[in-house]
mmCIF file of C-alpha atoms in Angstrom:
data_model
loop_
_atom_site.group_PDB
_atom_site.id
_atom_site.type_symbol
_atom_site.label_atom_id
_atom_site.label_comp_id
_atom_site.label_asym_id
_atom_site.label_seq_id
_atom_site.Cartn_x
_atom_site.Cartn_y
_atom_site.Cartn_z
ATOM 1 C CA UNK A 1 59.413 92.231 159.875
ATOM 2 C CA UNK A 2 56.770 92.502 157.194
ATOM 3 C CA UNK A 3 58.841 95.860 156.102
ATOM 4 C CA UNK A 4 61.783 92.895 155.803
ATOM 5 C CA UNK A 5 59.447 90.492 153.206
ATOM 6 C CA UNK A 6 58.268 92.919 151.788
ATOM 7 C CA UNK A 7 61.934 94.714 150.414
ATOM 8 C CA UNK A 8 62.237 90.367 149.659
ATOM 9 C CA UNK A 9 59.906 89.873 147.193
ATOM 10 C CA UNK A 10 61.124 93.399 145.440
ATOM 11 C CA UNK A 11 64.390 92.059 145.368
ATOM 12 C CA UNK A 12 63.397 88.687 144.173
ATOM 13 C CA UNK A 13 61.382 90.665 141.796
ATOM 14 C CA UNK A 14 63.683 93.230 140.793
ATOM 15 C CA UNK A 15 66.032 90.039 140.495
ATOM 16 C CA UNK A 16 63.605 88.083 138.749
ATOM 17 C CA UNK A 17 63.285 90.496 136.016
ATOM 18 C CA UNK A 18 67.421 91.283 135.577
ATOM 19 C CA UNK A 19 67.431 87.808 134.813
ATOM 20 C CA UNK A 20 65.182 87.840 131.820
ATOM 21 C CA UNK A 21 66.309 90.739 130.197
ATOM 22 C CA UNK A 22 69.825 89.564 129.946
ATOM 23 C CA UNK A 23 68.788 86.493 128.360
ATOM 24 C CA UNK A 24 65.971 87.978 126.395
ATOM 25 C CA UNK A 25 69.784 90.685 125.889
ATOM 26 C CA UNK A 26 71.783 87.204 124.900
ATOM 27 C CA UNK A 27 68.961 85.239 123.220
ATOM 28 C CA UNK A 28 68.386 88.648 120.556
ATOM 29 C CA UNK A 29 71.828 90.040 120.672
ATOM 30 C CA UNK A 30 72.832 87.772 117.168
ATOM 31 C CA UNK A 31 69.872 88.893 114.906
ATOM 32 C CA UNK A 32 70.516 92.125 115.722
ATOM 33 C CA UNK A 33 73.827 91.437 114.842
ATOM 34 C CA UNK A 34 73.073 89.911 111.602
ATOM 35 C CA UNK A 35 70.901 92.556 111.250
ATOM 36 C CA UNK A 36 73.004 95.411 112.103
ATOM 37 C CA UNK A 37 75.725 93.725 109.184
ATOM 38 C CA UNK A 38 73.530 93.007 106.511
ATOM 39 C CA UNK A 39 72.583 96.615 106.806
ATOM 40 C CA UNK A 40 76.114 97.900 106.589
ATOM 41 C CA UNK A 41 76.933 95.332 103.053
ATOM 42 C CA UNK A 42 73.785 97.027 101.455
ATOM 43 C CA UNK A 43 74.938 100.673 102.576
ATOM 44 C CA UNK A 44 78.700 99.110 100.747
ATOM 45 C CA UNK A 45 76.775 98.233 98.104
ATOM 46 C CA UNK A 46 74.523 101.178 97.793
ATOM 47 C CA UNK A 47 78.325 103.095 97.909
ATOM 48 C CA UNK A 48 79.803 101.202 95.059
ATOM 49 C CA UNK A 49 77.027 101.754 92.903
ATOM 50 C CA UNK A 50 77.385 104.471 93.185
ATOM 51 C CA UNK A 51 80.957 104.834 92.669
ATOM 52 C CA UNK A 52 81.504 102.664 90.040
ATOM 53 C CA UNK A 53 80.742 105.040 87.254
ATOM 54 C CA UNK A 54 82.891 107.417 88.273
ATOM 55 C CA UNK A 55 85.649 104.757 89.137
ATOM 56 C CA UNK A 56 85.193 103.446 86.037
ATOM 57 C CA UNK A 57 85.285 107.393 84.445
ATOM 58 C CA UNK A 58 88.515 108.149 86.114
ATOM 59 C CA UNK A 59 90.148 105.232 84.582
ATOM 60 C CA UNK A 60 88.684 106.453 80.988
ATOM 61 C CA UNK A 61 89.593 109.891 82.307
ATOM 62 C CA UNK A 62 93.287 108.489 82.367
ATOM 63 C CA UNK A 63 94.597 106.612 79.681
ATOM 64 C CA UNK A 64 93.095 108.794 77.770
ATOM 65 C CA UNK A 65 95.993 111.604 79.946
ATOM 66 C CA UNK A 66 98.126 109.321 78.979
ATOM 67 C CA UNK A 67 97.750 110.009 75.669
ATOM 68 C CA UNK A 68 96.938 113.077 75.206
ATOM 69 C CA UNK A 69 100.921 113.626 76.274
ATOM 70 C CA UNK A 70 101.991 110.763 74.583
ATOM 71 C CA UNK A 71 104.696 112.473 71.969
ATOM 72 C CA UNK A 72 104.386 110.939 69.000
ATOM 73 C CA UNK A 73 100.712 111.941 69.445
ATOM 74 C CA UNK A 74 101.406 115.645 71.329
ATOM 75 C CA UNK A 75 103.971 116.256 67.812
ATOM 76 C CA UNK A 76 100.728 115.739 65.764
ATOM 77 C CA UNK A 77 98.650 117.742 67.828
ATOM 78 C CA UNK A 78 100.917 120.363 67.743
ATOM 79 C CA UNK A 79 102.069 120.567 64.856
ATOM 80 C CA UNK A 80 105.215 120.246 65.607
ATOM 81 C CA UNK A 81 106.771 122.010 62.197
ATOM 82 C CA UNK A 82 105.138 125.203 62.513
ATOM 83 C CA UNK A 83 107.827 126.605 65.487
ATOM 84 C CA UNK A 84 111.149 126.577 67.014
ATOM 85 C CA UNK A 85 112.502 123.639 68.999
ATOM 86 C CA UNK A 86 112.446 126.237 71.819
ATOM 87 C CA UNK A 87 108.340 127.192 70.880
ATOM 88 C CA UNK A 88 107.378 123.638 70.693
ATOM 89 C CA UNK A 89 109.396 122.788 74.071
ATOM 90 C CA UNK A 90 107.306 125.173 76.078
ATOM 91 C CA UNK A 91 104.009 124.087 73.546
ATOM 92 C CA UNK A 92 105.171 120.142 75.025
ATOM 93 C CA UNK A 93 105.643 121.112 78.325
ATOM 94 C CA UNK A 94 102.104 123.589 79.026
ATOM 95 C CA UNK A 95 100.059 120.829 77.109
ATOM 96 C CA UNK A 96 102.035 117.989 79.290
ATOM 97 C CA UNK A 97 100.952 119.752 83.100
ATOM 98 C CA UNK A 98 97.921 121.032 81.419
ATOM 99 C CA UNK A 99 96.877 117.922 81.378
ATOM 100 C CA UNK A 100 97.616 116.313 83.538
ATOM 101 C CA UNK A 101 96.665 119.532 86.308
ATOM 102 C CA UNK A 102 93.159 118.794 84.502
ATOM 103 C CA UNK A 103 92.865 114.999 85.203
ATOM 104 C CA UNK A 104 94.800 114.920 89.148
ATOM 105 C CA UNK A 105 91.153 114.878 90.725
ATOM 106 C CA UNK A 106 91.167 111.085 89.214
ATOM 107 C CA UNK A 107 93.932 109.938 91.520
ATOM 108 C CA UNK A 108 91.008 108.968 94.008
ATOM 109 C CA UNK A 109 89.092 106.413 92.317
ATOM 110 C CA UNK A 110 91.949 104.942 91.121
ATOM 111 C CA UNK A 111 94.782 102.855 92.688
ATOM 112 C CA UNK A 112 97.420 104.006 93.732
ATOM 113 C CA UNK A 113 99.311 101.788 91.739
ATOM 114 C CA UNK A 114 97.792 103.161 88.856
ATOM 115 C CA UNK A 115 98.297 106.681 89.924
ATOM 116 C CA UNK A 116 101.877 106.147 90.381
ATOM 117 C CA UNK A 117 102.260 104.593 86.604
ATOM 118 C CA UNK A 118 100.275 107.424 85.451
ATOM 119 C CA UNK A 119 102.662 110.377 87.067
ATOM 120 C CA UNK A 120 105.704 108.455 86.085
ATOM 121 C CA UNK A 121 105.081 108.585 82.812
ATOM 122 C CA UNK A 122 103.996 112.516 83.282
ATOM 123 C CA UNK A 123 107.543 113.086 85.102
ATOM 124 C CA UNK A 124 108.808 111.223 81.762
ATOM 125 C CA UNK A 125 107.950 112.666 78.731
ATOM 126 C CA UNK A 126 109.237 116.210 81.052
ATOM 127 C CA UNK A 127 112.398 114.505 80.893
ATOM 128 C CA UNK A 128 111.879 112.933 77.894
ATOM 129 C CA UNK A 129 111.521 116.575 76.359
ATOM 130 C CA UNK A 130 113.739 118.315 78.663
ATOM 131 C CA UNK A 131 116.349 116.186 77.384
ATOM 132 C CA UNK A 132 116.042 116.712 73.478
ATOM 133 C CA UNK A 133 115.529 120.587 74.093
ATOM 134 C CA UNK A 134 119.528 120.620 76.023
ATOM 135 C CA UNK A 135 121.183 118.150 73.344
ATOM 136 C CA UNK A 136 120.067 120.594 70.684
ATOM 137 C CA UNK A 137 121.184 122.813 69.167
ATOM 138 C CA UNK A 138 120.397 126.679 69.765
ATOM 139 C CA UNK A 139 118.965 127.153 66.084
ATOM 140 C CA UNK A 140 117.425 123.828 65.697
ATOM 141 C CA UNK A 141 113.197 123.700 64.544
ATOM 142 C CA UNK A 142 110.467 122.414 66.225
ATOM 143 C CA UNK A 143 110.933 119.568 62.983
ATOM 144 C CA UNK A 144 114.444 118.678 64.719
ATOM 145 C CA UNK A 145 113.043 118.339 67.880
ATOM 146 C CA UNK A 146 109.781 116.339 67.272
ATOM 147 C CA UNK A 147 112.085 113.699 64.941
ATOM 148 C CA UNK A 148 114.734 113.488 67.833
ATOM 149 C CA UNK A 149 111.964 112.341 70.775
ATOM 150 C CA UNK A 150 110.183 110.442 68.697
ATOM 151 C CA UNK A 151 113.959 108.701 67.245
ATOM 152 C CA UNK A 152 114.816 108.216 71.340
ATOM 153 C CA UNK A 153 111.225 106.831 72.264
ATOM 154 C CA UNK A 154 111.690 103.676 68.628
ATOM 155 C CA UNK A 155 115.365 102.933 70.422
ATOM 156 C CA UNK A 156 113.077 101.276 74.002
ATOM 157 C CA UNK A 157 112.472 98.135 74.097
ATOM 158 C CA UNK A 158 108.928 98.769 75.175
ATOM 159 C CA UNK A 159 107.365 101.847 74.792
ATOM 160 C CA UNK A 160 106.483 103.542 78.457
ATOM 161 C CA UNK A 161 103.081 105.336 77.200
ATOM 162 C CA UNK A 162 101.972 101.240 76.193
ATOM 163 C CA UNK A 163 103.403 100.060 79.403
ATOM 164 C CA UNK A 164 101.465 103.179 81.508
ATOM 165 C CA UNK A 165 97.939 102.644 79.490
ATOM 166 C CA UNK A 166 98.584 98.633 80.300
ATOM 167 C CA UNK A 167 98.999 98.973 84.073
ATOM 168 C CA UNK A 168 95.964 101.126 84.284
ATOM 169 C CA UNK A 169 93.550 98.312 82.861
ATOM 170 C CA UNK A 170 95.329 95.366 84.394
ATOM 171 C CA UNK A 171 94.150 97.833 87.471
ATOM 172 C CA UNK A 172 90.689 98.286 85.401
ATOM 173 C CA UNK A 173 89.988 94.988 85.296
ATOM 174 C CA UNK A 174 89.833 94.313 89.310
ATOM 175 C CA UNK A 175 85.472 95.478 88.887
ATOM 176 C CA UNK A 176 84.885 93.428 85.577
ATOM 177 C CA UNK A 177 86.208 89.626 87.301
#
């Protein structure tokens, strides 16, 4: 009989101990959850502080890419007058592809909408130059090609390069508002 009493006492104390631990856990759980959420928030803030300069630099480089593949700027930089249309065509395509490949990693830090605008403007530039080249006579000069490209851009209601830059800038504004 004494052994049953002894086992019953052990069982009472065990159940009471488990009950106290259970109650303590549920009393302190909200505090532990809050501390964990604060720690996660601080970690996100630290990561954001580290990536913000990289994001801003990516937006800057993206705007620079758009500016560098703008035919109005590229034709001046490449000195279109000094080449035949075929040579200029190859130089422009090489320049556009090089600029794009040099900046392709910026898509990690910019939004998909901003990067889609960059990719679209790159593809449109390649198509514009290719279509212009196909419409020129075989003996055309680089000056002829440049004039044709610039005349085509002048007929557009909105400059696509300015529109792409505006999309990127608008996307970047989310970090300042």
